[in-house]
Each structure stands twice: as structure tokens, then as C-alpha cells.
């Protein structure tokens, strides 16, 4: 399986972006550890120079399987489900702005925390309608660029919208676009799914991307998840995509990344 790891291109509060800081040094470290790719967490495409970044990434021989977008929520409060229509509009525009880089790299665009939460006083059905409409609009724009979107079910302590794979699959039905699927993250699945392997089987071909972190959100091998069983289940679906490390930089980023790849390479070829 192809292995990548998350790198944030901007300073970010999100703690499980394993690499932050000096872009070039981090890319060299990631490539030096044997990773095949780097998942870029980009707050706003306007803040990065695509040509410069592409040059650095290519020089390291890395691919870019996915672009994370959650910092637009974490740092700026943009979301698909904010009661303020201007903020919803900005969130949709922000996701569309990722399409050129995603098309260039052949990356999926991640819909994580930018979906937002149901704000107090907002009707949950209304928030779901906003969510479905926003994803339809973004999926249509992405389809025109040959790009896929992956919604990540996120645990209940971080969002009130789409916590489980069951809810994710229902959303897929409502959106009805072939280029819209799911990103499964073992950290969130450990909290929300009664049976992680059964959920992976149920999502099947709708799995567009996959995040790994152990039960404590440290690197795989540092907690109690059974990654051998989980990754066998993933492989059995016919998944051809990436397994991307998104875990806390503990004890620090390089050691965590080294431990993760050593552990994962032992259990998956
Ligand atoms: C992002 O991929 C993620 O897993 C969320 O926990 C963001 O907070
Ligand atoms: Mn994740």
C-alpha cells in the first residue's frame, strides 16, 4: 500500500497535522523516511505558490494523494453550515479554490471540519440541507476538473454533523455524485464505529482516502488498534488508494513518522 503523511503548509492549531514548519526540510525528512507521498493541509490556496511547492515536492520524489482543508474552519471559522449565508458562500468558494492544485497533483479534496457544526438555534434539518447543497455544488465543480471529494466522518467531540460511516453513506446517497466519497480515519472510527472492519466493508468502493492514527492519536503501533486486521479489511475491498498518517507529532514529528512507517511496512507490503 502507498503510504503518505500529513504536512501543514501553514501554521495551524490542529494538533494531529504531524509535520508543520519548514516546508522544504519537512519534505526531505518525509522522503528520507521512505514515504511515497505527502498529504498537504492547506488553509487557503492563495497562501501557497503552487509552482514552488510542486518543484520541492517533485525534487523529493513525492506524490500528493490528498489536500486537507479543515484549517479554513479551524483558523477562520468558514463552514458549509454556518447560519450566515456569506460564510457558507466563502466556505464553498474555498473548496472550489483547491480544485486546480488537486487536479494538478491528482489529489482528492478532503471535506473535514469545513462542514461545520449545527450552531445553537439552527434547525438540524436545515443544516443538513445546507451541507448537501454545498457538497453538490463543490462536487459538480470538482467533477469538471476530474477531481474527487472525500467527506471524513469525524467523532462527536469535534462535530455534530456526520460522525459515523453510516451517516456518511446516507449523505452520499443524498448528494448523488460519483466523485463524492468518504475518507475513513481510524482515530474517529475507534470512537464511533461498533465494528471498524465491518464499517470498512460497508463503505467498500466509496472509500476515497484513508487516515491512520492509533487509539490515542499517536502513530500506529503506539495504541491498541489492530492495524493488521483493519488494513486487511481495507485491502479486501479492492482499495487502491493511499494510507495516510495523521497523528500527533509525539514524542516529535520525525520519530512518530519513523515509528509509523516501520510498523505499517511490517504489517502491509
Ligand atoms: C482531519 O483529517 C481530522 O481527522 C479531524 O480530526 C480534524 O480535526
Ligand atoms: Mn483525519
mmCIF file of C-alpha atoms and ligand atoms in Angstrom:
data_model
loop_
_atom_site.group_PDB
_atom_site.id
_atom_site.type_symbol
_atom_site.label_atom_id
_atom_site.label_comp_id
_atom_site.label_asym_id
_atom_site.label_seq_id
_atom_site.Cartn_x
_atom_site.Cartn_y
_atom_site.Cartn_z
ATOM 1 C CA UNK A 1 0.000 0.000 0.000
ATOM 2 C CA UNK A 2 1.192 3.530 -0.744
ATOM 3 C CA UNK A 3 1.989 5.482 2.407
ATOM 4 C CA UNK A 4 1.775 9.224 2.921
ATOM 5 C CA UNK A 5 1.774 11.561 5.900
ATOM 6 C CA UNK A 6 0.141 14.907 6.688
ATOM 7 C CA UNK A 7 2.111 18.122 6.402
ATOM 8 C CA UNK A 8 0.614 21.540 7.032
ATOM 9 C CA UNK A 9 1.739 24.278 4.676
ATOM 10 C CA UNK A 10 0.742 26.996 7.176
ATOM 11 C CA UNK A 11 0.939 27.361 10.950
ATOM 12 C CA UNK A 12 -2.114 25.558 12.351
ATOM 13 C CA UNK A 13 -3.792 24.915 15.683
ATOM 14 C CA UNK A 14 -4.807 21.415 14.557
ATOM 15 C CA UNK A 15 -2.536 19.185 16.624
ATOM 16 C CA UNK A 16 -2.599 15.987 14.573
ATOM 17 C CA UNK A 17 -1.022 17.554 11.465
ATOM 18 C CA UNK A 18 2.168 15.579 12.009
ATOM 19 C CA UNK A 19 4.524 17.967 10.208
ATOM 20 C CA UNK A 20 4.386 21.769 10.458
ATOM 21 C CA UNK A 21 7.007 24.444 9.925
ATOM 22 C CA UNK A 22 9.850 24.437 7.394
ATOM 23 C CA UNK A 23 8.281 23.022 4.215
ATOM 24 C CA UNK A 24 11.475 22.034 2.416
ATOM 25 C CA UNK A 25 13.106 20.425 5.458
ATOM 26 C CA UNK A 26 9.903 18.532 6.257
ATOM 27 C CA UNK A 27 9.547 17.243 2.687
ATOM 28 C CA UNK A 28 13.146 15.991 2.772
ATOM 29 C CA UNK A 29 12.547 14.259 6.100
ATOM 30 C CA UNK A 30 9.354 12.620 4.837
ATOM 31 C CA UNK A 31 11.007 11.392 1.637
ATOM 32 C CA UNK A 32 14.098 10.272 3.571
ATOM 33 C CA UNK A 33 11.952 8.104 5.832
ATOM 34 C CA UNK A 34 10.636 6.241 2.773
ATOM 35 C CA UNK A 35 7.160 7.731 2.393
ATOM 36 C CA UNK A 36 5.688 7.659 -1.115
ATOM 37 C CA UNK A 37 3.626 10.796 -0.674
ATOM 38 C CA UNK A 38 2.711 13.813 1.382
ATOM 39 C CA UNK A 39 -0.841 14.894 2.207
ATOM 40 C CA UNK A 40 -0.953 18.682 2.170
ATOM 41 C CA UNK A 41 -3.086 20.549 4.693
ATOM 42 C CA UNK A 42 -3.682 23.903 3.006
ATOM 43 C CA UNK A 43 -5.695 26.604 4.746
ATOM 44 C CA UNK A 44 -6.081 28.775 1.665
ATOM 45 C CA UNK A 45 -4.568 28.037 -1.767
ATOM 46 C CA UNK A 46 -3.864 31.777 -2.104
ATOM 47 C CA UNK A 47 -1.228 31.398 0.631
ATOM 48 C CA UNK A 48 0.879 28.869 -1.291
ATOM 49 C CA UNK A 49 2.826 29.153 -4.506
ATOM 50 C CA UNK A 50 1.807 26.031 -6.387
ATOM 51 C CA UNK A 51 4.770 26.087 -8.796
ATOM 52 C CA UNK A 52 7.332 26.443 -5.977
ATOM 53 C CA UNK A 53 5.659 23.759 -3.906
ATOM 54 C CA UNK A 54 5.420 21.420 -6.886
ATOM 55 C CA UNK A 55 9.144 21.874 -7.567
ATOM 56 C CA UNK A 56 10.079 21.000 -3.975
ATOM 57 C CA UNK A 57 7.714 18.021 -3.835
ATOM 58 C CA UNK A 58 8.882 16.640 -7.202
ATOM 59 C CA UNK A 59 12.540 17.091 -6.218
ATOM 60 C CA UNK A 60 11.842 14.807 -3.246
ATOM 61 C CA UNK A 61 10.099 12.253 -5.476
ATOM 62 C CA UNK A 62 6.849 12.521 -3.513
ATOM 63 C CA UNK A 63 3.235 12.320 -4.716
ATOM 64 C CA UNK A 64 0.332 14.290 -3.242
ATOM 65 C CA UNK A 65 -2.654 11.966 -2.703
ATOM 66 C CA UNK A 66 -4.894 14.410 -0.818
ATOM 67 C CA UNK A 67 -5.412 18.022 0.172
ATOM 68 C CA UNK A 68 -6.789 18.737 3.650
ATOM 69 C CA UNK A 69 -8.975 21.815 4.042
ATOM 70 C CA UNK A 70 -10.023 21.896 7.709
ATOM 71 C CA UNK A 71 -7.893 24.872 8.682
ATOM 72 C CA UNK A 72 -10.360 27.157 6.918
ATOM 73 C CA UNK A 73 -12.662 26.172 9.781
ATOM 74 C CA UNK A 74 -10.019 25.912 12.489
ATOM 75 C CA UNK A 75 -8.334 29.232 11.770
ATOM 76 C CA UNK A 76 -11.075 31.245 10.020
ATOM 77 C CA UNK A 77 -14.403 29.706 11.036
ATOM 78 C CA UNK A 78 -15.588 29.001 7.468
ATOM 79 C CA UNK A 79 -18.211 26.293 7.174
ATOM 80 C CA UNK A 80 -20.907 24.855 4.896
ATOM 81 C CA UNK A 81 -23.453 25.007 7.718
ATOM 82 C CA UNK A 82 -22.976 28.427 9.286
ATOM 83 C CA UNK A 83 -26.266 30.347 9.683
ATOM 84 C CA UNK A 84 -24.600 33.290 7.897
ATOM 85 C CA UNK A 85 -25.016 32.776 4.119
ATOM 86 C CA UNK A 86 -21.884 34.833 3.441
ATOM 87 C CA UNK A 87 -19.771 32.406 5.486
ATOM 88 C CA UNK A 88 -21.349 29.411 3.721
ATOM 89 C CA UNK A 89 -20.600 31.032 0.385
ATOM 90 C CA UNK A 90 -16.963 31.652 1.398
ATOM 91 C CA UNK A 91 -16.585 28.028 2.500
ATOM 92 C CA UNK A 92 -17.855 26.758 -0.856
ATOM 93 C CA UNK A 93 -15.571 29.182 -2.704
ATOM 94 C CA UNK A 94 -12.630 27.994 -0.600
ATOM 95 C CA UNK A 95 -13.209 24.352 -1.504
ATOM 96 C CA UNK A 96 -13.549 25.246 -5.190
ATOM 97 C CA UNK A 97 -10.266 27.161 -4.942
ATOM 98 C CA UNK A 98 -8.488 23.893 -4.097
ATOM 99 C CA UNK A 99 -9.567 22.254 -7.381
ATOM 100 C CA UNK A 100 -6.647 23.443 -9.582
ATOM 101 C CA UNK A 101 -3.969 22.083 -7.203
ATOM 102 C CA UNK A 102 -5.949 18.884 -6.648
ATOM 103 C CA UNK A 103 -6.255 18.392 -10.423
ATOM 104 C CA UNK A 104 -2.553 19.100 -10.856
ATOM 105 C CA UNK A 105 -1.468 16.548 -8.240
ATOM 106 C CA UNK A 106 -4.252 14.008 -8.841
ATOM 107 C CA UNK A 107 -5.256 14.559 -5.206
ATOM 108 C CA UNK A 108 -8.629 14.143 -3.502
ATOM 109 C CA UNK A 109 -10.005 17.184 -1.682
ATOM 110 C CA UNK A 110 -10.912 16.408 1.903
ATOM 111 C CA UNK A 111 -14.170 17.705 3.370
ATOM 112 C CA UNK A 112 -13.451 17.503 7.082
ATOM 113 C CA UNK A 113 -14.255 20.154 9.647
ATOM 114 C CA UNK A 114 -15.220 22.699 6.974
ATOM 115 C CA UNK A 115 -18.665 21.031 7.016
ATOM 116 C CA UNK A 116 -19.122 22.847 10.363
ATOM 117 C CA UNK A 117 -21.394 22.043 13.294
ATOM 118 C CA UNK A 118 -25.086 22.661 13.968
ATOM 119 C CA UNK A 119 -24.994 26.020 15.742
ATOM 120 C CA UNK A 120 -27.327 26.576 18.728
ATOM 121 C CA UNK A 121 -30.615 27.876 17.350
ATOM 122 C CA UNK A 122 -30.121 26.257 13.925
ATOM 123 C CA UNK A 123 -32.574 23.562 12.815
ATOM 124 C CA UNK A 124 -30.502 20.362 12.248
ATOM 125 C CA UNK A 125 -32.549 19.511 9.106
ATOM 126 C CA UNK A 126 -31.764 22.936 7.723
ATOM 127 C CA UNK A 127 -28.031 22.426 8.438
ATOM 128 C CA UNK A 128 -28.183 19.082 6.600
ATOM 129 C CA UNK A 129 -29.843 20.760 3.614
ATOM 130 C CA UNK A 130 -27.070 23.385 3.514
ATOM 131 C CA UNK A 131 -24.484 20.609 3.773
ATOM 132 C CA UNK A 132 -25.988 18.566 0.928
ATOM 133 C CA UNK A 133 -26.334 21.617 -1.326
ATOM 134 C CA UNK A 134 -22.765 22.776 -0.627
ATOM 135 C CA UNK A 135 -21.324 19.350 -1.341
ATOM 136 C CA UNK A 136 -23.371 19.011 -4.536
ATOM 137 C CA UNK A 137 -22.083 22.361 -5.764
ATOM 138 C CA UNK A 138 -18.458 21.549 -4.873
ATOM 139 C CA UNK A 139 -18.695 18.024 -6.334
ATOM 140 C CA UNK A 140 -20.031 19.371 -9.610
ATOM 141 C CA UNK A 141 -17.207 21.919 -9.858
ATOM 142 C CA UNK A 142 -14.657 19.238 -8.931
ATOM 143 C CA UNK A 143 -16.059 16.767 -11.476
ATOM 144 C CA UNK A 144 -15.438 19.302 -14.226
ATOM 145 C CA UNK A 145 -11.763 19.271 -13.206
ATOM 146 C CA UNK A 146 -11.610 15.472 -12.868
ATOM 147 C CA UNK A 147 -11.258 15.790 -9.080
ATOM 148 C CA UNK A 148 -12.835 13.706 -6.294
ATOM 149 C CA UNK A 149 -14.095 14.907 -2.905
ATOM 150 C CA UNK A 150 -13.886 12.812 0.273
ATOM 151 C CA UNK A 151 -16.051 13.539 3.316
ATOM 152 C CA UNK A 152 -14.499 12.403 6.584
ATOM 153 C CA UNK A 153 -16.818 11.114 9.322
ATOM 154 C CA UNK A 154 -15.419 12.879 12.412
ATOM 155 C CA UNK A 155 -16.036 11.916 16.027
ATOM 156 C CA UNK A 156 -18.800 13.518 18.102
ATOM 157 C CA UNK A 157 -16.405 15.599 20.196
ATOM 158 C CA UNK A 158 -15.327 17.597 17.131
ATOM 159 C CA UNK A 159 -18.550 17.972 15.130
ATOM 160 C CA UNK A 160 -22.289 17.325 15.355
ATOM 161 C CA UNK A 161 -22.630 16.533 11.634
ATOM 162 C CA UNK A 162 -21.680 13.129 10.128
ATOM 163 C CA UNK A 163 -19.893 11.243 12.883
ATOM 164 C CA UNK A 164 -20.229 7.702 11.533
ATOM 165 C CA UNK A 165 -19.753 5.805 8.292
ATOM 166 C CA UNK A 166 -23.494 5.016 8.248
ATOM 167 C CA UNK A 167 -24.274 8.747 8.223
ATOM 168 C CA UNK A 168 -21.540 9.252 5.612
ATOM 169 C CA UNK A 169 -23.097 6.646 3.307
ATOM 170 C CA UNK A 170 -26.535 8.254 3.724
ATOM 171 C CA UNK A 171 -25.037 11.607 2.765
ATOM 172 C CA UNK A 172 -23.507 10.044 -0.343
ATOM 173 C CA UNK A 173 -26.984 8.866 -1.356
ATOM 174 C CA UNK A 174 -28.386 12.362 -0.865
ATOM 175 C CA UNK A 175 -25.592 14.040 -2.833
ATOM 176 C CA UNK A 176 -25.738 11.505 -5.676
ATOM 177 C CA UNK A 177 -22.409 12.340 -7.319
ATOM 178 C CA UNK A 178 -19.898 9.670 -8.408
ATOM 179 C CA UNK A 179 -16.913 11.823 -7.494
ATOM 180 C CA UNK A 180 -18.068 12.175 -3.871
ATOM 181 C CA UNK A 181 -16.943 9.517 -1.393
ATOM 182 C CA UNK A 182 -15.540 9.034 2.082
ATOM 183 C CA UNK A 183 -12.284 9.435 3.926
ATOM 184 C CA UNK A 184 -12.116 6.974 6.796
ATOM 185 C CA UNK A 185 -9.895 7.804 9.788
ATOM 186 C CA UNK A 186 -9.069 5.047 12.274
ATOM 187 C CA UNK A 187 -8.946 7.517 15.198
ATOM 188 C CA UNK A 188 -12.540 8.625 14.603
ATOM 189 C CA UNK A 189 -13.698 5.094 13.729
ATOM 190 C CA UNK A 190 -12.376 3.809 17.043
ATOM 191 C CA UNK A 191 -14.752 6.227 18.805
ATOM 192 C CA UNK A 192 -17.813 5.948 16.560
ATOM 193 C CA UNK A 193 -17.908 2.545 14.825
ATOM 194 C CA UNK A 194 -19.119 -0.562 16.665
ATOM 195 C CA UNK A 195 -17.021 -2.733 14.311
ATOM 196 C CA UNK A 196 -14.275 -0.968 12.345
ATOM 197 C CA UNK A 197 -13.690 -3.789 9.840
ATOM 198 C CA UNK A 198 -17.443 -4.194 9.151
ATOM 199 C CA UNK A 199 -17.713 -0.449 8.512
ATOM 200 C CA UNK A 200 -14.796 -0.580 6.090
ATOM 201 C CA UNK A 201 -16.520 -3.415 4.218
ATOM 202 C CA UNK A 202 -19.800 -1.461 4.136
ATOM 203 C CA UNK A 203 -18.084 1.604 2.620
ATOM 204 C CA UNK A 204 -16.246 -0.524 0.013
ATOM 205 C CA UNK A 205 -15.608 1.327 -3.231
ATOM 206 C CA UNK A 206 -16.781 4.610 -1.669
ATOM 207 C CA UNK A 207 -13.523 4.817 0.320
ATOM 208 C CA UNK A 208 -11.564 7.506 -1.489
ATOM 209 C CA UNK A 209 -8.867 8.075 1.161
ATOM 210 C CA UNK A 210 -7.732 6.606 4.483
ATOM 211 C CA UNK A 211 -6.158 8.184 7.603
ATOM 212 C CA UNK A 212 -4.283 6.183 10.206
ATOM 213 C CA UNK A 213 -3.680 7.113 13.826
ATOM 214 C CA UNK A 214 -3.787 4.795 16.808
ATOM 215 C CA UNK A 215 -6.454 4.838 19.556
ATOM 216 C CA UNK A 216 -4.571 7.597 21.422
ATOM 217 C CA UNK A 217 -3.936 9.537 18.185
ATOM 218 C CA UNK A 218 -0.268 8.666 18.371
ATOM 219 C CA UNK A 219 1.421 6.841 15.466
ATOM 220 C CA UNK A 220 0.113 3.352 14.532
ATOM 221 C CA UNK A 221 1.610 0.850 16.944
ATOM 222 C CA UNK A 222 1.511 3.234 19.918
ATOM 223 C CA UNK A 223 -2.041 2.357 20.985
ATOM 224 C CA UNK A 224 -4.399 -0.608 20.958
ATOM 225 C CA UNK A 225 -5.903 -0.662 17.445
ATOM 226 C CA UNK A 226 -5.465 -3.853 15.427
ATOM 227 C CA UNK A 227 -3.983 -2.379 12.260
ATOM 228 C CA UNK A 228 -3.259 -5.749 10.706
ATOM 229 C CA UNK A 229 -6.956 -6.614 10.760
ATOM 230 C CA UNK A 230 -8.037 -3.087 9.749
ATOM 231 C CA UNK A 231 -5.688 -2.867 6.771
ATOM 232 C CA UNK A 232 -6.525 -6.392 5.632
ATOM 233 C CA UNK A 233 -10.192 -5.378 5.621
ATOM 234 C CA UNK A 234 -9.306 -2.240 3.647
ATOM 235 C CA UNK A 235 -7.302 -4.219 1.111
ATOM 236 C CA UNK A 236 -10.118 -6.779 0.750
ATOM 237 C CA UNK A 237 -12.438 -4.002 -0.504
ATOM 238 C CA UNK A 238 -10.111 -3.625 -3.520
ATOM 239 C CA UNK A 239 -8.921 -0.229 -2.242
ATOM 240 C CA UNK A 240 -6.151 1.083 -4.490
ATOM 241 C CA UNK A 241 -5.632 4.382 -2.702
ATOM 242 C CA UNK A 242 -3.343 5.699 -0.001
ATOM 243 C CA UNK A 243 -2.889 5.090 3.687
ATOM 244 C CA UNK A 244 -2.043 8.461 5.133
ATOM 245 C CA UNK A 245 -0.601 9.074 8.588
ATOM 246 C CA UNK A 246 -2.387 11.814 10.515
ATOM 247 C CA UNK A 247 -1.267 11.617 14.121
ATOM 248 C CA UNK A 248 0.175 13.729 16.896
ATOM 249 C CA UNK A 249 3.841 14.666 16.497
ATOM 250 C CA UNK A 250 4.745 12.742 19.663
ATOM 251 C CA UNK A 251 7.330 12.369 21.013
ATOM 252 C CA UNK A 252 8.143 14.590 17.994
ATOM 253 C CA UNK A 253 7.259 14.508 14.285
ATOM 254 C CA UNK A 254 10.248 12.675 12.837
ATOM 255 C CA UNK A 255 10.270 9.894 15.434
ATOM 256 C CA UNK A 256 6.499 9.445 15.113
ATOM 257 C CA UNK A 257 6.752 9.277 11.309
ATOM 258 C CA UNK A 258 9.659 6.805 11.503
ATOM 259 C CA UNK A 259 7.868 4.538 14.005
ATOM 260 C CA UNK A 260 4.689 4.617 11.922
ATOM 261 C CA UNK A 261 6.253 3.623 8.623
ATOM 262 C CA UNK A 262 8.362 0.880 10.241
ATOM 263 C CA UNK A 263 5.250 -0.559 11.890
ATOM 264 C CA UNK A 264 2.978 -0.280 8.848
ATOM 265 C CA UNK A 265 5.556 -1.726 6.446
ATOM 266 C CA UNK A 266 5.829 -4.769 8.724
ATOM 267 C CA UNK A 267 2.113 -5.483 8.510
ATOM 268 C CA UNK A 268 1.329 -4.364 4.937
ATOM 269 C CA UNK A 269 3.588 -4.879 1.935
HETATM 270 C C1 LIG B 1 -8.879 15.729 9.941
HETATM 271 O O1 LIG B 1 -8.495 14.792 8.979
HETATM 272 C C2 LIG B 1 -9.368 15.067 11.149
HETATM 273 O O2 LIG B 1 -9.225 13.894 11.315
HETATM 274 C C3 LIG B 1 -10.090 15.849 12.154
HETATM 275 O O3 LIG B 1 -9.884 15.317 13.438
HETATM 276 C C4 LIG B 1 -9.821 17.308 12.145
HETATM 277 O O4 LIG B 1 -9.976 17.836 13.410
HETATM 278 MN MN1 LIG B 2 -8.433 12.582 9.742
#
